[in-house]
Amino acid sequence: MKNKFLTVPLLLSLLTACTTQSYFEKVYKFFDATLFGYQYEGEKNYLTNINDIFYYLNNDTDNYKAHGKGIYEINQDNNVHEISKDLYDLLNKSLIYQDAFGGKFNIFVGLLAKKWQESLDNKLVLPPNVISEEVNKIRNTSLELSISNGVYTAKRIGEAEIDLGAIAKGYALDLAKDVFINNGVNKYLINGISSILLGENIRNSGDFRIDFNDIEGKCFYAKNTFIGTSGTTERGVTIDGVTYSHIVNPITGSVINNYDMTYVIANNGALADALSTTFMISTVDEVKSLVDKYGAQALLYKDGEIVYKTEGFVIKDING
Amino acid sequence: MDKKILRNDIILISALAIASGAGLTTVLLTRKTDNLVANVYLQTELIETIDLSKKEDKYYTVQGLHTEVKIHTVDGAIAIVESGCPHKDCIYTGYVSQTNRPIICAYNGISIVITSTQEGGADIVI
């Protein structure tokens, strides 16, 4: 008799397991964007822990509003400021990319980016003398980072303002990935639209199918990686037939970019974000050099054409 | 006695296996082919879940941060059709029927995300 009572719940539980599917989801409003988080396995919901990480990093990297110990405070003067370990690591990584990307990735574009934004909001092109003045400030600004007795500090030298908008969201996804991996969760997705963290999908052998908004009828498959995109499609402003973007070339001060969209697949979020922004103002040869150096995949798109694509960036027909 | 228990067990297991198989087959056969659901969020709170697979022509009104937001579903697609936001970007997004291509009204804190468990569709649109 005992056996019969064991068999019933066993079979019922098998049936239930076959027909139900549960997962966690959460919407985040940080980094001037909306991010959609999905955790497809595990008993505990780690999307809430990730919310806390995003919250603090968002405050640390906000260059428009004071939160106590962040970029806004560093931008106010040339004094030493105590900062969090995460912000220290992010600034350190940013400076490494700044050196390595041939000057086309620069965190000191903040003030110039603000001036361009104000100007473009009024459908005006920023005057050359203002651009020149701000580019000089960018050239003459640097950042000193230090750690002493477990205290992390940053000191800006110069007048240009720091803006981590091109890397902060990607770096936040790096921290989010750590939360999933450290807790044994392998099936997850955080879709921040221009910055995406992919774990494993619940179908397609773990692959996610990613369709392009701009490249009609094409898609690609990816898992366990990061995607960074940049472009003029969403935030570009056209004046007299010329499209101006929000991405500033720190060398020339121009916001006229080389491509309509850039797509990058890389093994960390900060890198994917930084590369996709940098590629918007890079030549194809410069892009080739950087993807080789970092083992990333890239696709450059302009005027309805794929200008360049690495071999590893495999795109397919949606109906193929 | 032991033989009787064993025979009864075999009968019971067989009966349950057939019943389970029949149940599972029923579930699979009756599963909707377009398994799309639109989740409507106010900030980070899920405030409405709309089953798009019903393909209903229906209006929903949700309260945003500043104004009411009117949502329309038709033929398995969803759109924001009225909002008191200044730029109306959410309305210009138009009707969406793809997964993970959100409609966002930043002014009112409203996001609409379509999700699917169906095989084969796009998971993300970039």
Short mmCIF file of C-alpha atoms in Angstrom, two decimals:
data_model
loop_
_atom_site.label_atom_id
_atom_site.label_comp_id
_atom_site.label_asym_id
_atom_site.label_seq_id
_atom_site.Cartn_x
_atom_site.Cartn_y
_atom_site.Cartn_z
CA MET A 1 0.00 0.00 0.00
CA LYS A 2 2.81 2.37 0.92
CA ASN A 3 4.16 2.14 -2.62
CA LYS A 4 0.88 3.34 -4.13
CA PHE A 5 0.91 6.54 -2.08
CA LEU A 6 4.46 7.30 -3.18
CA THR A 7 3.73 6.71 -6.84
CA VAL A 8 0.81 9.14 -7.11
CA PRO A 9 2.61 12.33 -6.01
CA LEU A 10 5.69 11.30 -8.00
CA LEU A 11 3.77 11.06 -11.27
CA LEU A 12 1.73 14.18 -10.54
CA SER A 13 4.88 16.17 -9.86
CA LEU A 14 6.40 14.90 -13.11
CA LEU A 15 3.31 16.03 -15.00
CA THR A 16 3.38 19.43 -13.31
CA ALA A 17 7.06 19.86 -14.11
CA CYS A 18 6.32 19.18 -17.76
CA THR A 19 3.56 21.72 -18.08
CA THR A 20 4.58 24.74 -16.01
CA GLN A 21 7.39 27.24 -16.40
CA SER A 22 8.34 29.86 -13.85
CA TYR A 23 10.81 32.69 -14.00
CA PHE A 24 11.50 36.03 -12.38
CA GLU A 25 11.44 39.37 -14.14
CA LYS A 26 12.14 42.94 -13.08
CA VAL A 27 12.21 46.34 -14.72
CA TYR A 28 15.01 48.71 -13.77
CA LYS A 29 15.06 52.47 -14.37
CA PHE A 30 18.68 53.45 -14.15
CA PHE A 31 21.47 54.94 -16.30
CA ASP A 32 18.97 57.12 -18.14
CA ALA A 33 17.44 53.94 -19.55
CA THR A 34 15.03 51.11 -18.88
CA LEU A 35 16.51 47.66 -18.34
CA PHE A 36 14.49 44.44 -18.35
CA GLY A 37 15.82 41.61 -16.19
CA TYR A 38 14.86 37.94 -16.50
CA GLN A 39 16.05 35.07 -14.34
CA TYR A 40 14.89 31.77 -15.79
CA GLU A 41 16.02 29.37 -13.08
CA GLY A 42 16.67 29.15 -9.34
CA GLU A 43 14.47 29.35 -6.28
CA LYS A 44 15.68 32.75 -5.09
CA ASN A 45 15.16 35.94 -7.08
CA TYR A 46 18.55 37.62 -7.56
CA LEU A 47 17.13 40.40 -9.72
CA THR A 48 16.45 42.32 -6.49
CA ASN A 49 20.12 42.14 -5.45
CA ILE A 50 21.03 43.42 -8.90
CA ASN A 51 18.61 46.32 -8.41
CA ASP A 52 20.70 47.46 -5.40
CA ILE A 53 23.91 47.28 -7.46
CA PHE A 54 22.34 49.32 -10.27
CA TYR A 55 20.96 51.84 -7.79
CA TYR A 56 24.33 52.61 -6.19
CA LEU A 57 26.29 52.58 -9.44
CA ASN A 58 23.69 54.82 -11.07
CA ASN A 59 24.12 57.34 -8.23
CA ASP A 60 27.92 57.05 -8.39
CA THR A 61 28.01 57.72 -12.14
CA ASP A 62 25.34 60.44 -12.34
CA ASN A 63 27.01 63.60 -13.66
CA TYR A 64 23.85 65.73 -13.46
CA LYS A 65 22.83 65.34 -9.81
CA ALA A 66 24.64 65.16 -6.46
CA HIS A 67 24.44 61.86 -4.58
CA GLY A 68 27.31 62.36 -2.10
CA LYS A 69 30.33 60.43 -3.40
CA GLY A 70 30.24 60.20 -7.15
CA ILE A 71 31.11 61.70 -10.50
CA TYR A 72 29.03 64.81 -9.89
CA GLU A 73 31.16 65.66 -6.86
CA ILE A 74 34.45 64.88 -8.66
CA ASN A 75 33.38 67.21 -11.49
CA GLN A 76 32.82 70.15 -9.14
CA ASP A 77 36.48 70.85 -8.28
CA ASN A 78 40.06 69.57 -8.36
CA ASN A 79 39.99 68.19 -4.81
CA VAL A 80 40.46 64.60 -3.66
CA HIS A 81 37.13 62.76 -3.32
CA GLU A 82 36.46 59.47 -1.58
CA ILE A 83 34.60 57.10 -3.90
CA SER A 84 33.21 53.55 -3.81
CA LYS A 85 35.26 50.54 -4.89
CA ASP A 86 32.91 49.93 -7.82
CA LEU A 87 33.33 53.49 -9.08
CA TYR A 88 37.08 53.23 -8.61
CA ASP A 89 37.17 50.02 -10.66
CA LEU A 90 34.97 51.55 -13.36
CA LEU A 91 37.11 54.70 -13.60
CA ASN A 92 40.27 52.61 -13.67
CA LYS A 93 38.89 50.45 -16.48
CA SER A 94 37.74 53.57 -18.38
CA LEU A 95 41.21 55.09 -18.21
CA ILE A 96 42.74 51.84 -19.49
CA TYR A 97 40.37 51.89 -22.50
CA GLN A 98 41.06 55.58 -22.98
CA ASP A 99 44.75 54.82 -23.44
CA ALA A 100 44.15 51.73 -25.55
CA PHE A 101 41.50 53.04 -27.97
CA GLY A 102 43.69 55.63 -29.68
CA GLY A 103 42.10 58.66 -28.02
CA LYS A 104 38.61 58.03 -29.44
CA PHE A 105 37.19 56.87 -26.15
CA ASN A 106 37.46 59.62 -23.56
CA ILE A 107 35.56 60.01 -20.29
CA PHE A 108 36.24 63.78 -20.19
CA VAL A 109 33.71 64.63 -22.90
CA GLY A 110 31.01 65.46 -20.33
CA LEU A 111 30.88 69.25 -20.64
CA LEU A 112 31.13 69.21 -24.43
CA ALA A 113 28.41 66.55 -24.63
CA LYS A 114 26.14 68.72 -22.45
CA LYS A 115 26.77 71.76 -24.65
CA TRP A 116 26.06 69.78 -27.81
CA GLN A 117 22.86 68.41 -26.27
CA GLU A 118 21.60 71.88 -25.29
CA SER A 119 22.43 73.18 -28.74
CA LEU A 120 20.81 70.29 -30.62
CA ASP A 121 17.70 70.51 -28.44
CA ASN A 122 17.30 73.98 -29.99
CA LYS A 123 18.08 72.59 -33.48
CA LEU A 124 21.35 74.52 -33.58
CA VAL A 125 24.89 73.42 -34.37
CA LEU A 126 27.43 74.25 -31.66
CA PRO A 127 29.72 77.14 -32.75
CA PRO A 128 33.32 76.11 -33.71
CA ASN A 129 34.90 78.37 -31.08
CA VAL A 130 32.93 76.67 -28.30
CA ILE A 131 33.90 73.24 -29.65
CA SER A 132 37.56 74.24 -29.82
CA GLU A 133 37.53 75.58 -26.25
CA GLU A 134 35.96 72.39 -24.91
CA VAL A 135 38.30 70.09 -26.87
CA ASN A 136 41.23 71.94 -25.29
CA LYS A 137 39.77 71.31 -21.87
CA ILE A 138 39.40 67.60 -22.72
CA ARG A 139 43.06 67.43 -23.82
CA ASN A 140 44.23 69.10 -20.63
CA THR A 141 42.20 67.11 -18.13
CA SER A 142 43.29 63.97 -16.31
CA LEU A 143 42.27 61.90 -13.33
CA GLU A 144 44.31 60.58 -10.40
CA LEU A 145 43.04 57.44 -8.71
CA SER A 146 44.46 56.01 -5.52
CA ILE A 147 43.84 53.47 -2.77
CA SER A 148 45.13 54.02 0.73
CA ASN A 149 44.18 51.89 3.76
CA GLY A 150 41.17 50.55 1.92
CA VAL A 151 39.92 54.04 1.03
CA TYR A 152 39.39 54.69 -2.68
CA THR A 153 39.84 58.25 -3.95
CA ALA A 154 39.69 60.20 -7.20
CA LYS A 155 40.99 63.65 -8.08
CA ARG A 156 40.25 65.41 -11.34
CA ILE A 157 42.96 67.69 -12.69
CA GLY A 158 41.63 70.19 -15.23
CA GLU A 159 38.26 71.64 -16.24
CA ALA A 160 36.62 69.05 -18.50
CA GLU A 161 33.81 67.04 -16.91
CA ILE A 162 33.73 63.27 -16.59
CA ASP A 163 30.84 61.45 -18.30
CA LEU A 164 30.64 57.67 -17.91
CA GLY A 165 27.53 57.33 -20.05
CA ALA A 166 29.39 55.29 -22.68
CA ILE A 167 30.47 52.59 -20.26
CA ALA A 168 28.49 52.67 -16.96
CA LYS A 169 25.56 50.52 -18.08
CA GLY A 170 27.86 47.87 -19.53
CA TYR A 171 29.93 47.83 -16.36
CA ALA A 172 26.72 47.46 -14.32
CA LEU A 173 25.91 44.37 -16.40
CA ASP A 174 29.36 42.96 -15.54
CA LEU A 175 28.44 43.26 -11.87
CA ALA A 176 25.02 41.74 -12.55
CA LYS A 177 26.63 38.75 -14.25
CA ASP A 178 28.80 38.18 -11.16
CA VAL A 179 25.63 37.98 -9.03
CA PHE A 180 24.12 35.30 -11.28
CA ILE A 181 27.31 33.25 -11.61
CA ASN A 182 28.22 33.44 -7.91
CA ASN A 183 24.77 32.07 -7.09
CA GLY A 184 24.80 29.25 -9.62
CA VAL A 185 22.28 30.85 -11.99
CA ASN A 186 23.12 30.26 -15.65
CA LYS A 187 19.84 31.08 -17.38
CA TYR A 188 19.25 34.83 -17.41
CA LEU A 189 18.95 37.93 -19.55
CA ILE A 190 19.21 41.64 -18.80
CA ASN A 191 18.09 43.68 -21.76
CA GLY A 192 19.16 47.30 -21.45
CA ILE A 193 18.39 47.85 -25.16
CA SER A 194 21.79 49.36 -26.03
CA SER A 195 23.59 47.12 -23.50
CA ILE A 196 22.59 43.50 -23.10
CA LEU A 197 23.76 40.72 -20.81
CA LEU A 198 23.03 37.23 -22.10
CA GLY A 199 23.21 34.07 -20.04
CA GLU A 200 21.57 30.96 -21.43
CA ASN A 201 18.10 30.94 -22.92
CA ILE A 202 15.43 28.47 -21.86
CA ARG A 203 15.13 27.25 -25.46
CA ASN A 204 17.20 27.09 -28.68
CA SER A 205 19.97 25.13 -26.87
CA GLY A 206 20.55 28.16 -24.72
CA ASP A 207 20.89 30.62 -27.59
CA PHE A 208 18.93 33.87 -27.76
CA ARG A 209 17.67 35.01 -31.15
CA ILE A 210 18.45 38.69 -31.62
CA ASP A 211 16.72 40.54 -34.45
CA PHE A 212 17.90 43.89 -35.84
CA ASN A 213 15.63 46.91 -35.87
CA ASP A 214 17.56 48.44 -38.76
CA ILE A 215 18.78 45.42 -40.73
CA GLU A 216 15.55 44.02 -42.06
CA GLY A 217 15.02 40.26 -42.15
CA LYS A 218 18.31 39.43 -40.40
CA CYS A 219 19.12 38.05 -36.97
CA PHE A 220 21.91 36.41 -35.02
CA TYR A 221 22.14 33.93 -32.17
CA ALA A 222 24.21 34.38 -29.01
CA LYS A 223 24.50 33.25 -25.40
CA ASN A 224 26.80 33.80 -22.40
CA THR A 225 28.08 37.10 -23.70
CA PHE A 226 27.47 40.86 -23.82
CA ILE A 227 26.12 43.00 -26.63
CA GLY A 228 26.74 46.73 -26.92
CA THR A 229 25.09 48.90 -29.55
CA SER A 230 25.40 52.58 -30.43
CA GLY A 231 23.69 54.61 -33.10
CA THR A 232 22.12 57.71 -34.43
CA THR A 233 18.80 56.01 -35.22
CA GLU A 234 17.19 56.70 -31.83
CA ARG A 235 18.86 59.87 -30.60
CA GLY A 236 20.17 61.57 -33.74
CA VAL A 237 19.12 65.10 -34.69
CA THR A 238 19.10 66.12 -38.36
CA ILE A 239 19.82 69.76 -39.24
CA ASP A 240 20.10 70.83 -42.90
CA GLY A 241 20.42 67.21 -43.97
CA VAL A 242 23.27 66.41 -41.56
CA THR A 243 22.64 63.96 -38.69
CA TYR A 244 24.21 64.86 -35.37
CA SER A 245 24.43 62.19 -32.67
CA HIS A 246 24.98 62.20 -28.91
CA ILE A 247 28.41 60.59 -29.37
CA VAL A 248 31.22 63.13 -29.21
CA ASN A 249 34.54 62.66 -30.97
CA PRO A 250 36.94 63.80 -28.22
CA ILE A 251 39.66 64.63 -30.72
CA THR A 252 37.67 66.88 -33.07
CA GLY A 253 34.68 67.76 -30.87
CA SER A 254 32.33 66.71 -33.68
CA VAL A 255 29.13 64.73 -33.14
CA ILE A 256 28.85 63.65 -36.78
CA ASN A 257 29.48 59.91 -36.68
CA ASN A 258 30.86 57.49 -39.28
CA TYR A 259 28.00 54.96 -39.08
CA ASP A 260 24.28 54.77 -38.38
CA MET A 261 24.66 51.83 -36.00
CA THR A 262 27.47 49.78 -34.47
CA TYR A 263 26.97 46.38 -32.85
CA VAL A 264 29.57 44.71 -30.65
CA ILE A 265 29.67 41.26 -29.03
CA ALA A 266 32.30 41.02 -26.30
CA ASN A 267 33.12 39.02 -23.20
CA ASN A 268 32.51 41.90 -20.82
CA GLY A 269 29.85 44.56 -20.67
CA ALA A 270 32.07 47.59 -20.11
CA LEU A 271 34.16 46.61 -23.13
CA ALA A 272 31.11 46.00 -25.35
CA ASP A 273 29.69 49.42 -24.45
CA ALA A 274 32.99 51.30 -24.79
CA LEU A 275 33.80 49.66 -28.13
CA SER A 276 30.37 50.25 -29.67
CA THR A 277 30.63 53.96 -28.83
CA THR A 278 34.23 54.23 -30.02
CA PHE A 279 33.44 52.46 -33.30
CA MET A 280 30.86 55.15 -34.17
CA ILE A 281 33.75 57.57 -34.70
CA SER A 282 36.40 55.09 -35.92
CA THR A 283 37.56 54.06 -39.35
CA VAL A 284 37.11 50.44 -40.44
CA ASP A 285 40.86 49.84 -40.00
CA GLU A 286 40.71 51.20 -36.45
CA VAL A 287 37.74 48.92 -35.74
CA LYS A 288 39.61 45.90 -37.13
CA SER A 289 42.59 46.67 -34.95
CA LEU A 290 40.50 46.90 -31.77
CA VAL A 291 38.38 43.79 -32.39
CA ASP A 292 41.58 41.81 -33.02
CA LYS A 293 43.12 43.17 -29.85
CA TYR A 294 40.12 42.37 -27.62
CA GLY A 295 38.71 39.27 -29.35
CA ALA A 296 35.39 41.03 -29.90
CA GLN A 297 32.93 40.78 -32.79
CA ALA A 298 31.64 43.89 -34.56
CA LEU A 299 29.18 44.95 -37.23
CA LEU A 300 29.10 48.47 -38.69
CA TYR A 301 25.97 49.66 -40.50
CA LYS A 302 25.37 52.78 -42.60
CA ASP A 303 22.81 53.90 -45.20
CA GLY A 304 21.13 50.50 -45.31
CA GLU A 305 24.39 48.59 -45.87
CA ILE A 306 26.66 46.49 -43.69
CA VAL A 307 29.94 48.40 -44.03
CA TYR A 308 32.02 45.88 -42.12
CA LYS A 309 31.45 42.71 -40.15
CA THR A 310 33.88 40.40 -38.36
CA GLU A 311 33.82 36.75 -39.45
CA GLY A 312 32.58 35.63 -36.05
CA PHE A 313 29.53 37.89 -36.22
CA VAL A 314 27.31 35.35 -37.95
CA ILE A 315 24.02 36.80 -39.18
CA LYS A 316 21.19 34.74 -40.61
CA ASP A 317 17.96 35.27 -42.50
CA ILE A 318 15.01 35.35 -40.13
CA ASN A 319 13.00 33.16 -42.48
CA GLY A 320 16.01 31.09 -43.52
CA MET B 1 0.47 -10.96 -0.74
CA ASP B 2 3.64 -9.51 -2.15
CA LYS B 3 2.67 -10.62 -5.65
CA LYS B 4 -0.75 -8.96 -5.23
CA ILE B 5 0.83 -5.66 -4.18
CA LEU B 6 3.24 -5.82 -7.11
CA ARG B 7 0.40 -6.53 -9.61
CA ASN B 8 -1.72 -3.70 -8.15
CA ASP B 9 1.26 -1.35 -8.36
CA ILE B 10 1.82 -2.18 -12.00
CA ILE B 11 -1.87 -1.55 -12.77
CA LEU B 12 -1.83 1.76 -10.86
CA ILE B 13 1.41 2.97 -12.42
CA SER B 14 0.16 2.04 -15.90
CA ALA B 15 -3.15 3.82 -15.31
CA LEU B 16 -1.44 6.95 -14.02
CA ALA B 17 1.10 6.91 -16.84
CA ILE B 18 -1.71 6.72 -19.40
CA ALA B 19 -3.64 9.47 -17.60
CA SER B 20 -0.52 11.64 -17.36
CA GLY B 21 0.28 11.08 -21.01
CA ALA B 22 -3.26 11.93 -22.00
CA GLY B 23 -3.17 15.07 -19.85
CA LEU B 24 0.15 16.18 -21.27
CA THR B 25 -1.05 15.52 -24.82
CA THR B 26 -4.17 17.58 -24.14
CA VAL B 27 -2.06 20.44 -22.79
CA LEU B 28 0.27 20.35 -25.80
CA LEU B 29 -2.54 20.11 -28.32
CA THR B 30 -4.53 22.93 -26.79
CA ARG B 31 -1.52 25.23 -26.22
CA LYS B 32 -1.90 28.53 -28.04
CA THR B 33 0.38 28.86 -31.03
CA ASP B 34 0.99 32.59 -30.42
CA ASN B 35 1.83 32.55 -26.75
CA LEU B 36 2.35 36.30 -26.32
CA VAL B 37 1.70 38.23 -23.16
CA ALA B 38 2.12 41.98 -22.69
CA ASN B 39 3.21 43.03 -19.22
CA VAL B 40 2.45 46.65 -18.33
CA TYR B 41 4.65 48.23 -15.68
CA LEU B 42 4.34 51.46 -13.70
CA GLN B 43 7.99 52.20 -12.87
CA THR B 44 9.04 48.72 -11.69
CA GLU B 45 5.62 47.46 -10.59
CA LEU B 46 3.64 45.07 -12.81
CA ILE B 47 0.18 46.64 -13.02
CA GLU B 48 -1.49 44.80 -15.91
CA THR B 49 -0.98 41.58 -17.83
CA ILE B 50 -2.64 41.36 -21.23
CA ASP B 51 -2.93 38.08 -23.16
CA LEU B 52 -2.22 39.10 -26.77
CA SER B 53 -2.86 35.60 -28.09
CA LYS B 54 -6.60 36.31 -27.73
CA LYS B 55 -6.13 38.93 -30.48
CA GLU B 56 -8.80 41.10 -28.90
CA ASP B 57 -9.71 44.59 -30.10
CA LYS B 58 -9.75 46.18 -26.67
CA TYR B 59 -8.78 49.38 -24.83
CA TYR B 60 -7.17 49.53 -21.41
CA THR B 61 -6.56 52.62 -19.29
CA VAL B 62 -3.78 52.66 -16.72
CA GLN B 63 -2.74 55.46 -14.37
CA GLY B 64 0.77 56.76 -15.12
CA LEU B 65 2.90 59.01 -12.92
CA HIS B 66 1.34 62.18 -14.33
CA THR B 67 -1.59 61.28 -16.55
CA GLU B 68 -3.71 58.33 -17.57
CA VAL B 69 -2.31 56.23 -20.41
CA LYS B 70 -4.64 54.53 -22.89
CA ILE B 71 -3.50 51.21 -24.37
CA HIS B 72 -5.04 49.47 -27.37
CA THR B 73 -4.71 45.84 -28.40
CA VAL B 74 -5.72 44.52 -31.80
CA ASP B 75 -4.73 41.44 -33.84
CA GLY B 76 -2.16 40.39 -31.24
CA ALA B 77 -0.40 43.78 -31.25
CA ILE B 78 -0.33 46.47 -28.59
CA ALA B 79 0.18 50.24 -28.60
CA ILE B 80 -0.09 53.28 -26.41
CA VAL B 81 -2.70 55.42 -28.16
CA GLU B 82 -3.20 58.24 -25.68
CA SER B 83 -0.89 59.77 -23.09
CA GLY B 84 -0.49 63.21 -21.56
CA CYS B 85 3.28 63.11 -22.03
CA PRO B 86 4.87 66.10 -23.82
CA HIS B 87 6.75 64.35 -26.66
CA LYS B 88 4.40 61.42 -27.44
CA ASP B 89 7.36 59.14 -28.26
CA CYS B 90 5.41 56.24 -26.74
CA ILE B 91 2.53 56.80 -29.17
CA TYR B 92 4.91 57.17 -32.12
CA THR B 93 6.35 53.72 -31.28
CA GLY B 94 3.12 52.38 -32.77
CA TYR B 95 1.79 48.84 -32.56
CA VAL B 96 4.24 46.22 -31.35
CA SER B 97 3.80 42.45 -31.50
CA GLN B 98 7.41 41.37 -31.01
CA THR B 99 8.91 40.07 -27.80
CA ASN B 100 11.28 42.27 -25.88
CA ARG B 101 10.65 45.32 -28.00
CA PRO B 102 9.30 47.55 -25.27
CA ILE B 103 7.02 50.54 -25.53
CA ILE B 104 8.13 53.15 -23.02
CA CYS B 105 6.42 56.30 -21.78
CA ALA B 106 9.21 57.76 -19.65
CA TYR B 107 7.10 60.76 -18.57
CA ASN B 108 4.42 58.52 -17.10
CA GLY B 109 6.77 55.72 -16.00
CA ILE B 110 4.85 53.19 -18.10
CA SER B 111 6.63 50.32 -19.88
CA ILE B 112 4.98 47.59 -21.92
CA VAL B 113 7.01 44.44 -22.57
CA ILE B 114 5.83 41.50 -24.62
CA THR B 115 7.09 38.09 -23.57
CA SER B 116 6.67 34.69 -25.16
CA THR B 117 7.43 31.09 -24.38
CA GLN B 118 6.91 30.03 -27.97
CA GLU B 119 9.82 28.48 -29.86
CA GLY B 120 11.29 30.31 -32.82
CA GLY B 121 10.51 33.99 -32.28
CA ALA B 122 12.96 36.80 -31.56
CA ASP B 123 14.03 37.07 -27.94
CA ILE B 124 15.50 40.54 -28.33
CA VAL B 125 15.35 43.29 -30.94
CA ILE B 126 18.29 45.68 -31.10
#
